[in-house]
mmCIF file of C-alpha atoms and ligand atoms in Angstrom:
data_model
loop_
_atom_site.group_PDB
_atom_site.id
_atom_site.type_symbol
_atom_site.label_atom_id
_atom_site.label_comp_id
_atom_site.label_asym_id
_atom_site.label_seq_id
_atom_site.Cartn_x
_atom_site.Cartn_y
_atom_site.Cartn_z
ATOM 1 C CA ARG A 1 34.881 -11.684 21.339
ATOM 2 C CA ILE A 2 35.375 -8.377 23.268
ATOM 3 C CA SER A 3 35.787 -5.100 21.311
ATOM 4 C CA LEU A 4 37.028 -2.109 23.243
ATOM 5 C CA ALA A 5 36.804 1.450 21.809
ATOM 6 C CA VAL A 6 38.071 4.310 24.034
ATOM 7 C CA THR A 7 37.897 8.053 23.259
ATOM 8 C CA ASN A 8 36.286 11.240 24.487
ATOM 9 C CA TYR A 9 32.741 10.197 23.047
ATOM 10 C CA ASN A 10 29.763 12.303 23.320
ATOM 11 C CA THR A 11 27.043 9.775 24.691
ATOM 12 C CA TRP A 12 23.127 9.671 24.903
ATOM 13 C CA THR A 13 20.546 7.109 25.279
ATOM 14 C CA VAL A 14 16.993 6.699 23.651
ATOM 15 C CA ASN A 15 14.462 4.138 24.880
ATOM 16 C CA PHE A 16 12.989 1.391 22.640
ATOM 17 C CA GLU A 17 9.480 0.888 23.861
ATOM 18 C CA HIS A 18 8.469 -2.816 22.988
ATOM 19 C CA ALA A 19 5.640 -4.991 24.028
ATOM 20 C CA ASN A 20 7.205 -6.119 27.359
ATOM 21 C CA GLY A 21 8.833 -2.945 28.365
ATOM 22 C CA THR A 22 11.767 -0.507 27.553
ATOM 23 C CA MET A 23 15.254 -1.149 26.231
ATOM 24 C CA PRO A 24 18.002 1.278 26.279
ATOM 25 C CA VAL A 25 19.679 2.299 23.015
ATOM 26 C CA GLN A 26 23.148 3.800 23.495
ATOM 27 C CA PHE A 27 25.194 6.032 21.305
ATOM 28 C CA PHE A 28 28.676 7.019 21.410
ATOM 29 C CA ILE A 29 29.776 9.709 18.831
ATOM 30 C CA PHE A 30 33.045 11.685 18.175
ATOM 31 C CA PRO A 31 32.324 15.396 19.617
ATOM 32 C CA GLU A 32 33.432 16.740 16.066
ATOM 33 C CA ASP A 33 30.513 14.881 14.346
ATOM 34 C CA ASP A 34 27.834 15.412 17.069
ATOM 35 C CA THR A 35 25.075 17.031 15.051
ATOM 36 C CA ALA A 36 21.406 17.026 15.139
ATOM 37 C CA GLU A 37 21.476 15.357 11.736
ATOM 38 C CA HIS A 38 24.026 12.579 12.643
ATOM 39 C CA ARG A 39 22.093 11.885 15.842
ATOM 40 C CA ALA A 40 18.850 11.607 13.791
ATOM 41 C CA ALA A 41 20.434 9.310 11.255
ATOM 42 C CA TRP A 42 21.668 6.891 14.050
ATOM 43 C CA GLU A 43 18.316 7.012 15.886
ATOM 44 C CA LYS A 44 16.579 5.527 12.904
ATOM 45 C CA CYS A 45 17.947 2.271 14.391
ATOM 46 C CA VAL A 46 15.098 2.506 16.927
ATOM 47 C CA ASP A 47 12.437 2.399 14.090
ATOM 48 C CA MET A 48 14.571 -0.452 12.453
ATOM 49 C CA LEU A 49 14.389 -2.249 15.988
ATOM 50 C CA SER A 50 10.465 -2.203 15.687
ATOM 51 C CA VAL A 51 10.422 -3.299 12.147
ATOM 52 C CA PHE A 52 12.823 -6.281 12.365
ATOM 53 C CA ASN A 53 11.224 -7.066 15.787
ATOM 54 C CA ARG A 54 8.072 -7.793 13.734
ATOM 55 C CA ILE A 55 9.649 -9.319 10.954
ATOM 56 C CA PHE A 56 12.369 -11.584 12.536
ATOM 57 C CA GLY A 57 11.078 -12.048 15.999
ATOM 58 C CA THR A 58 11.981 -10.456 19.206
ATOM 59 C CA TYR A 59 15.275 -8.665 19.179
ATOM 60 C CA PRO A 60 17.792 -11.264 20.552
ATOM 61 C CA PHE A 61 19.115 -9.215 23.324
ATOM 62 C CA ILE A 62 16.145 -7.517 24.483
ATOM 63 C CA GLU A 63 16.843 -7.836 28.313
ATOM 64 C CA GLU A 64 20.122 -5.922 27.555
ATOM 65 C CA LYS A 65 20.563 -3.120 25.127
ATOM 66 C CA TYR A 66 21.398 -2.027 21.407
ATOM 67 C CA GLY A 67 23.937 0.756 20.783
ATOM 68 C CA ILE A 68 26.223 2.155 18.219
ATOM 69 C CA TYR A 69 29.753 3.672 18.752
ATOM 70 C CA GLN A 70 31.706 5.481 16.244
ATOM 71 C CA PHE A 71 35.017 4.310 15.048
ATOM 72 C CA GLY A 72 37.378 6.060 12.540
ATOM 73 C CA PHE A 73 37.157 3.978 9.497
ATOM 74 C CA GLN A 74 34.384 3.426 7.248
ATOM 75 C CA GLY A 75 31.778 0.744 7.224
ATOM 76 C CA GLY A 76 30.300 -1.010 10.204
ATOM 77 C CA MET A 77 31.105 -3.977 12.469
ATOM 78 C CA GLU A 78 28.135 -5.770 14.313
ATOM 79 C CA HIS A 79 29.548 -6.542 17.706
ATOM 80 C CA GLN A 80 26.852 -8.115 19.822
ATOM 81 C CA THR A 81 24.533 -5.242 21.461
ATOM 82 C CA MET A 82 27.021 -2.595 20.469
ATOM 83 C CA THR A 83 27.782 -2.021 16.666
ATOM 84 C CA GLY A 84 30.829 0.091 15.529
ATOM 85 C CA GLN A 85 30.065 2.432 12.570
ATOM 86 C CA GLY A 86 32.356 4.684 10.660
ATOM 87 C CA GLY A 87 29.600 6.777 9.111
ATOM 88 C CA PHE A 88 25.648 7.527 9.313
ATOM 89 C CA TRP A 89 24.221 5.724 6.382
ATOM 90 C CA GLU A 90 20.902 4.310 6.703
ATOM 91 C CA GLY A 91 21.960 1.216 4.889
ATOM 92 C CA VAL A 92 24.742 0.419 7.220
ATOM 93 C CA THR A 93 22.652 1.048 10.303
ATOM 94 C CA ALA A 94 19.990 -1.273 9.045
ATOM 95 C CA HIS A 95 22.644 -3.859 7.822
ATOM 96 C CA GLU A 96 24.354 -4.130 11.174
ATOM 97 C CA LEU A 97 21.272 -3.964 13.319
ATOM 98 C CA ALA A 98 20.029 -6.987 11.183
ATOM 99 C CA HIS A 99 23.293 -8.769 12.124
ATOM 100 C CA GLN A 100 21.989 -8.953 15.748
ATOM 101 C CA TRP A 101 19.771 -11.588 14.432
ATOM 102 C CA TRP A 102 21.549 -12.838 11.446
ATOM 103 C CA GLY A 103 25.368 -13.191 12.646
ATOM 104 C CA ASP A 104 25.142 -12.765 16.382
ATOM 105 C CA MET A 105 21.966 -14.503 17.379
ATOM 106 C CA VAL A 106 22.362 -17.300 14.521
ATOM 107 C CA THR A 107 25.890 -17.495 13.676
ATOM 108 C CA CYS A 108 27.091 -19.259 10.621
ATOM 109 C CA LYS A 109 28.651 -22.524 11.322
ATOM 110 C CA THR A 110 31.683 -22.431 9.165
ATOM 111 C CA TRP A 111 33.259 -19.581 6.931
ATOM 112 C CA HIS A 112 31.667 -21.427 3.907
ATOM 113 C CA ASP A 113 28.296 -20.291 5.434
ATOM 114 C CA ILE A 114 29.219 -16.645 5.756
ATOM 115 C CA TRP A 115 26.367 -15.684 3.286
ATOM 116 C CA LEU A 116 23.949 -16.560 6.027
ATOM 117 C CA ASN A 117 25.210 -13.506 7.885
ATOM 118 C CA GLU A 118 25.876 -11.347 5.242
ATOM 119 C CA GLY A 119 23.246 -12.100 2.530
ATOM 120 C CA PHE A 120 20.731 -11.947 5.138
ATOM 121 C CA ALA A 121 21.796 -8.525 6.594
ATOM 122 C CA THR A 122 22.017 -7.082 3.116
ATOM 123 C CA TYR A 123 18.473 -8.323 2.350
ATOM 124 C CA SER A 124 17.363 -6.591 5.636
ATOM 125 C CA GLU A 125 18.567 -3.371 4.469
ATOM 126 C CA ILE A 126 15.873 -3.887 1.467
ATOM 127 C CA LEU A 127 13.168 -5.169 3.833
ATOM 128 C CA PHE A 128 13.549 -1.984 6.027
ATOM 129 C CA ARG A 129 13.168 0.178 3.140
ATOM 130 C CA GLU A 130 10.149 -1.909 1.674
ATOM 131 C CA ARG A 131 8.399 -1.730 4.958
ATOM 132 C CA VAL A 132 9.036 1.983 5.831
ATOM 133 C CA TYR A 133 9.050 3.696 2.464
ATOM 134 C CA GLY A 134 7.028 1.250 0.433
ATOM 135 C CA ALA A 135 10.089 0.500 -1.729
ATOM 136 C CA ASP A 136 9.788 -2.154 -4.365
ATOM 137 C CA PRO A 137 12.457 -4.892 -3.228
ATOM 138 C CA GLY A 138 13.039 -6.191 -6.576
ATOM 139 C CA GLN A 139 13.933 -2.818 -7.908
ATOM 140 C CA LEU A 140 16.306 -2.067 -5.023
ATOM 141 C CA LEU A 141 18.051 -5.341 -5.576
ATOM 142 C CA ARG A 142 18.242 -4.836 -9.516
ATOM 143 C CA ARG A 143 20.031 -1.505 -8.682
ATOM 144 C CA ARG A 144 22.661 -3.367 -7.118
ATOM 145 C CA ASP A 145 23.254 -5.562 -10.013
ATOM 146 C CA ASP A 146 24.657 -5.096 -13.528
ATOM 147 C CA GLY A 147 22.369 -7.603 -15.118
ATOM 148 C CA LEU A 148 25.334 -9.840 -16.558
ATOM 149 C CA ALA A 149 25.737 -13.402 -16.019
ATOM 150 C CA SER A 150 29.725 -12.817 -16.285
ATOM 151 C CA GLY A 151 29.266 -9.522 -14.200
ATOM 152 C CA ARG A 152 30.078 -8.466 -10.794
ATOM 153 C CA LEU A 153 27.719 -11.111 -9.101
ATOM 154 C CA ARG A 154 29.179 -13.886 -11.156
ATOM 155 C CA GLY A 155 30.689 -15.736 -8.060
ATOM 156 C CA THR A 156 29.398 -18.423 -5.594
ATOM 157 C CA VAL A 157 27.382 -17.435 -2.684
ATOM 158 C CA TYR A 158 28.730 -20.596 -0.774
ATOM 159 C CA ALA A 159 32.199 -19.372 0.019
ATOM 160 C CA GLU A 160 34.422 -22.113 -1.522
ATOM 161 C CA ASP A 161 37.658 -21.012 0.237
ATOM 162 C CA ALA A 162 37.222 -21.009 3.911
ATOM 163 C CA THR A 163 40.667 -19.495 4.428
ATOM 164 C CA ASP A 164 39.463 -16.258 2.626
ATOM 165 C CA PRO A 165 35.881 -16.251 3.040
ATOM 166 C CA PHE A 166 35.470 -12.601 2.068
ATOM 167 C CA ASP A 167 37.188 -12.791 -1.119
ATOM 168 C CA ASP A 168 34.179 -12.269 -3.094
ATOM 169 C CA ILE A 169 31.987 -9.790 -1.357
ATOM 170 C CA PRO A 170 29.366 -9.069 -4.361
ATOM 171 C CA ALA A 171 28.514 -12.894 -4.373
ATOM 172 C CA ILE A 172 28.181 -13.347 -0.530
ATOM 173 C CA TYR A 173 26.635 -10.019 0.217
ATOM 174 C CA THR A 174 24.560 -8.971 -2.834
ATOM 175 C CA LYS A 175 24.032 -12.308 -4.703
ATOM 176 C CA GLY A 176 23.367 -13.674 -1.225
ATOM 177 C CA ALA A 177 20.594 -11.317 -0.787
ATOM 178 C CA TRP A 178 19.229 -12.123 -4.204
ATOM 179 C CA VAL A 179 19.047 -15.870 -2.846
ATOM 180 C CA VAL A 180 16.978 -14.642 0.150
ATOM 181 C CA HIS A 181 14.662 -12.650 -2.120
ATOM 182 C CA MET A 182 14.331 -15.654 -4.595
ATOM 183 C CA LEU A 183 13.293 -17.829 -1.627
ATOM 184 C CA ARG A 184 10.712 -15.445 -0.701
ATOM 185 C CA TYR A 185 9.290 -15.379 -4.433
ATOM 186 C CA LEU A 186 9.209 -19.206 -4.279
ATOM 187 C CA LEU A 187 7.622 -19.503 -0.814
ATOM 188 C CA GLY A 188 5.295 -16.445 -0.965
ATOM 189 C CA ASP A 189 5.478 -13.976 1.905
ATOM 190 C CA ASP A 190 3.549 -15.835 4.451
ATOM 191 C CA ARG A 191 5.451 -19.113 4.091
ATOM 192 C CA PHE A 192 8.829 -17.171 3.684
ATOM 193 C CA PHE A 193 8.473 -14.996 6.791
ATOM 194 C CA ALA A 194 7.275 -17.933 8.843
ATOM 195 C CA ALA A 195 10.479 -20.021 7.892
ATOM 196 C CA LEU A 196 12.711 -17.080 8.549
ATOM 197 C CA ARG A 197 11.399 -16.790 12.112
ATOM 198 C CA GLU A 198 11.512 -20.727 12.613
ATOM 199 C CA TYR A 199 15.056 -20.671 11.382
ATOM 200 C CA GLY A 200 15.935 -17.775 13.874
ATOM 201 C CA GLN A 201 14.228 -19.780 16.683
ATOM 202 C CA ARG A 202 15.646 -23.014 15.867
ATOM 203 C CA PHE A 203 19.288 -21.824 15.677
ATOM 204 C CA ALA A 204 19.048 -19.122 18.257
ATOM 205 C CA TYR A 205 22.240 -18.498 20.200
ATOM 206 C CA ALA A 206 23.826 -21.224 18.131
ATOM 207 C CA ASN A 207 25.366 -21.981 14.804
ATOM 208 C CA ALA A 208 23.505 -22.636 11.505
ATOM 209 C CA SER A 209 25.017 -24.194 8.135
ATOM 210 C CA THR A 210 23.610 -23.693 4.639
ATOM 211 C CA GLU A 211 22.234 -27.268 4.938
ATOM 212 C CA ASP A 212 20.403 -26.281 8.030
ATOM 213 C CA LEU A 213 18.783 -23.299 6.154
ATOM 214 C CA LEU A 214 17.924 -25.570 3.416
ATOM 215 C CA ARG A 215 16.319 -28.070 5.665
ATOM 216 C CA VAL A 216 14.092 -25.250 7.386
ATOM 217 C CA PHE A 217 12.840 -23.684 4.243
ATOM 218 C CA SER A 218 12.189 -27.225 2.519
ATOM 219 C CA GLU A 219 9.955 -27.970 5.386
ATOM 220 C CA PHE A 220 8.076 -24.748 5.018
ATOM 221 C CA TYR A 221 7.961 -25.112 1.182
ATOM 222 C CA GLY A 222 6.694 -28.736 1.491
ATOM 223 C CA GLU A 223 9.390 -30.432 -0.480
ATOM 224 C CA SER A 224 13.176 -30.386 -0.736
ATOM 225 C CA LEU A 225 14.647 -27.270 -1.983
ATOM 226 C CA GLU A 226 17.985 -28.996 -2.989
ATOM 227 C CA TRP A 227 17.546 -28.209 -6.500
ATOM 228 C CA PHE A 228 17.090 -24.320 -5.690
ATOM 229 C CA PHE A 229 20.357 -24.499 -3.647
ATOM 230 C CA GLU A 230 22.212 -26.354 -6.380
ATOM 231 C CA GLN A 231 21.870 -23.579 -8.954
ATOM 232 C CA TRP A 232 21.727 -20.603 -6.730
ATOM 233 C CA VAL A 233 23.905 -20.986 -3.669
ATOM 234 C CA TYR A 234 26.576 -23.736 -4.845
ATOM 235 C CA ALA A 235 26.917 -22.704 -8.400
ATOM 236 C CA PRO A 236 28.353 -19.591 -9.809
ATOM 237 C CA MET A 237 26.649 -17.510 -12.663
ATOM 238 C CA ARG A 238 23.036 -17.114 -13.447
ATOM 239 C CA PRO A 239 20.648 -17.884 -16.132
ATOM 240 C CA ILE A 240 20.503 -15.993 -19.199
ATOM 241 C CA TYR A 241 16.833 -15.918 -20.513
ATOM 242 C CA ALA A 242 15.463 -14.713 -23.903
ATOM 243 C CA PHE A 243 11.801 -14.690 -24.612
ATOM 244 C CA ALA A 244 9.477 -14.050 -27.403
ATOM 245 C CA TRP A 245 5.732 -13.954 -27.730
ATOM 246 C CA SER A 246 2.891 -13.976 -30.448
ATOM 247 C CA VAL A 247 -0.813 -13.772 -30.480
ATOM 248 C CA HIS A 248 -3.319 -15.181 -32.846
ATOM 249 C CA GLU A 249 -7.056 -15.427 -33.026
ATOM 250 C CA GLU A 250 -8.328 -18.733 -32.070
ATOM 251 C CA GLY A 251 -12.210 -19.285 -31.891
ATOM 252 C CA ALA A 252 -13.883 -16.509 -29.994
ATOM 253 C CA GLY A 253 -10.625 -15.639 -28.174
ATOM 254 C CA TYR A 254 -6.694 -15.647 -28.674
ATOM 255 C CA ARG A 255 -3.951 -17.924 -28.352
ATOM 256 C CA LEU A 256 -0.779 -16.361 -26.693
ATOM 257 C CA ARG A 257 2.312 -18.351 -27.269
ATOM 258 C CA LEU A 258 5.292 -17.717 -25.062
ATOM 259 C CA ARG A 259 8.548 -19.062 -25.880
ATOM 260 C CA LEU A 260 11.228 -18.828 -23.285
ATOM 261 C CA GLN A 261 14.961 -19.789 -23.800
ATOM 262 C CA GLN A 262 18.051 -20.298 -21.450
ATOM 263 C CA GLN A 263 21.079 -19.199 -23.372
ATOM 264 C CA GLN A 264 23.766 -19.637 -20.742
ATOM 265 C CA THR A 265 26.531 -22.137 -21.648
ATOM 266 C CA HIS A 266 27.635 -22.995 -17.932
ATOM 267 C CA LEU A 267 26.131 -25.946 -16.316
ATOM 268 C CA ILE A 268 25.403 -26.488 -12.778
ATOM 269 C CA ALA A 269 28.114 -28.457 -11.166
ATOM 270 C CA ARG A 270 26.248 -30.042 -8.328
ATOM 271 C CA ARG A 271 22.948 -30.663 -10.235
ATOM 272 C CA ASP A 272 21.120 -33.829 -9.157
ATOM 273 C CA PRO A 273 21.551 -35.809 -12.519
ATOM 274 C CA THR A 274 17.813 -36.906 -12.579
ATOM 275 C CA LEU A 275 16.925 -33.057 -13.142
ATOM 276 C CA PRO A 276 17.453 -30.936 -16.227
ATOM 277 C CA PRO A 277 20.909 -29.304 -16.311
ATOM 278 C CA VAL A 278 19.385 -25.749 -16.617
ATOM 279 C CA TYR A 279 17.791 -23.289 -13.921
ATOM 280 C CA ILE A 280 14.568 -24.523 -12.830
ATOM 281 C CA MET A 281 12.416 -21.594 -11.664
ATOM 282 C CA PRO A 282 8.884 -20.262 -11.847
ATOM 283 C CA VAL A 283 8.801 -17.317 -14.195
ATOM 284 C CA GLU A 284 6.273 -14.529 -14.382
ATOM 285 C CA PHE A 285 4.895 -12.987 -17.603
ATOM 286 C CA THR A 286 2.836 -9.719 -17.336
ATOM 287 C CA LEU A 287 0.252 -9.360 -19.846
ATOM 288 C CA ARG A 288 -0.975 -5.846 -20.513
ATOM 289 C CA TYR A 289 -4.327 -5.043 -22.310
ATOM 290 C CA ALA A 290 -5.564 -1.961 -24.277
ATOM 291 C CA ASP A 291 -7.863 -0.864 -21.383
ATOM 292 C CA GLY A 292 -4.843 -0.365 -19.127
ATOM 293 C CA THR A 293 -5.563 -3.675 -17.117
ATOM 294 C CA SER A 294 -2.783 -6.377 -16.679
ATOM 295 C CA GLU A 295 -2.303 -9.865 -15.323
ATOM 296 C CA VAL A 296 0.490 -11.904 -14.182
ATOM 297 C CA LYS A 297 0.923 -15.500 -15.319
ATOM 298 C CA ARG A 298 3.492 -17.645 -13.240
ATOM 299 C CA LEU A 299 4.679 -20.781 -15.093
ATOM 300 C CA TRP A 300 7.368 -23.316 -14.361
ATOM 301 C CA ASN A 301 10.359 -23.179 -16.481
ATOM 302 C CA ARG A 302 12.197 -26.631 -16.409
ATOM 303 C CA ALA A 303 13.838 -26.777 -19.891
ATOM 304 C CA ARG A 304 16.474 -25.001 -21.867
ATOM 305 C CA GLU A 305 13.712 -24.064 -24.295
ATOM 306 C CA GLU A 306 9.995 -24.036 -23.416
ATOM 307 C CA THR A 307 6.737 -23.015 -25.163
ATOM 308 C CA PHE A 308 3.732 -22.152 -23.393
ATOM 309 C CA ASP A 309 0.285 -21.837 -24.995
ATOM 310 C CA ILE A 310 -2.271 -19.667 -23.056
ATOM 311 C CA LEU A 311 -5.867 -19.087 -24.314
ATOM 312 C CA LEU A 312 -7.186 -15.728 -23.604
ATOM 313 C CA SER A 313 -10.421 -13.869 -24.018
ATOM 314 C CA ARG A 314 -8.743 -10.545 -24.830
ATOM 315 C CA ARG A 315 -5.719 -9.836 -26.984
ATOM 316 C CA PRO A 316 -2.820 -8.511 -24.924
ATOM 317 C CA VAL A 317 -0.812 -5.489 -26.342
ATOM 318 C CA SER A 318 2.327 -6.271 -24.426
ATOM 319 C CA VAL A 319 4.033 -9.008 -22.587
ATOM 320 C CA THR A 320 6.983 -8.689 -20.142
ATOM 321 C CA PHE A 321 9.213 -11.045 -18.417
ATOM 322 C CA ASP A 322 9.821 -11.097 -14.717
ATOM 323 C CA GLU A 323 8.609 -7.568 -14.279
ATOM 324 C CA GLY A 324 8.890 -7.723 -10.481
ATOM 325 C CA ASN A 325 12.610 -8.471 -10.619
ATOM 326 C CA TRP A 326 12.187 -11.639 -8.592
ATOM 327 C CA ILE A 327 14.909 -13.735 -10.529
ATOM 328 C CA LEU A 328 18.731 -12.984 -10.707
ATOM 329 C CA LYS A 329 19.139 -13.158 -14.434
ATOM 330 C CA GLU A 330 20.565 -11.770 -17.539
ATOM 331 C CA LEU A 331 17.905 -10.942 -20.146
ATOM 332 C CA ARG A 332 18.941 -10.871 -23.785
ATOM 333 C CA ALA A 333 16.931 -9.541 -26.508
ATOM 334 C CA GLY A 334 18.278 -11.848 -29.401
ATOM 335 C CA PHE A 335 16.133 -14.818 -29.500
ATOM 336 C CA GLY A 336 17.116 -18.066 -31.218
ATOM 337 C CA GLU A 337 20.303 -17.531 -33.216
ATOM 338 C CA SER A 338 22.909 -17.641 -30.341
ATOM 339 C CA PHE A 339 20.768 -20.494 -29.006
ATOM 340 C CA ALA A 340 20.720 -22.440 -32.172
ATOM 341 C CA ALA A 341 24.455 -22.240 -32.538
ATOM 342 C CA LEU A 342 24.809 -23.506 -28.985
ATOM 343 C CA GLU A 343 22.717 -26.489 -29.241
ATOM 344 C CA PRO A 344 21.533 -27.545 -32.665
ATOM 345 C CA SER A 345 18.340 -29.564 -31.644
ATOM 346 C CA PRO A 346 16.971 -28.170 -28.470
ATOM 347 C CA ARG A 347 14.299 -30.174 -26.571
ATOM 348 C CA SER A 348 11.166 -28.444 -26.671
ATOM 349 C CA VAL A 349 8.496 -28.836 -24.091
ATOM 350 C CA ARG A 350 5.097 -27.758 -24.797
ATOM 351 C CA SER A 351 2.829 -27.209 -21.983
ATOM 352 C CA ARG A 352 -0.718 -25.821 -22.246
ATOM 353 C CA VAL A 353 -1.990 -23.631 -19.383
ATOM 354 C CA ARG A 354 -5.068 -21.440 -18.615
HETATM 355 ZN ZN1 LIG B 1 27.530 -7.415 7.374
#
């Protein structure tokens, strides 16, 4: 693939200093847009190179260069080693640079797998802001979501129509980024970033499919993640949760009862029939106490309705659900009624955890 852009550019070069030397980063800007502010905005890609180099592994074209040239329409296009950008937004600059790893180094095998390029590049925008500004990744993703199961991100991450792979950009880009975020939640940072680097190395300068990604992350997780991909990658929509809590004195302490319902009516099309037809996820409850302290309980939810009893030495004053915004979900306040109408005799599973 060759891209040619020809005009009377102003150009300059900045060096990216890395462990093994120096790499040029070249810029080509329209003279009428050549301001100190615009130059500084694009030069942020040198900081981004440092950040992504650490997170993803060495920049894939380190012996060559990186660069940004301007084009006359909005957005960006990640040509290998020389990205076209219509503007100066930080998010676009981070997104297109990340494509050098996720898109240009590891290229999606088919158009069905385009989320491996776009979901990863979108999550990279979040990672950059987290690493450099200390931003909360869950909050950043939550801002790009309307919180509705039938909302903007209702589509399927795996592009079903390979003849029109960009027909659902919110699903491929933003829900795709949520999938990466939820893999991180599931594996924890150490295993997640190790898996990400291994995925990059194993498919470097080659192609990868969704199933390839599934295999690498399953290896690092320690067991098959097929159930995760069934519900988050191959199925549309998301879970709708409602929860309620109560606390009672018991002996010298307290018994906290957490009830969780999944109220969505859709099923998960490719679900392994031996697994429950609902979303299987670890869920986090944050317990707050009168003295200002708090703790997080992570519990596995594998049923449409589940009750968890937890014995505590102190009485919590509040309980919240998924405060870290780790799960793509719709959260409903109404507990019980809509659910009762949906399924008259829900299977209730009780588990006792400490
Ligand atoms: Zn992109």
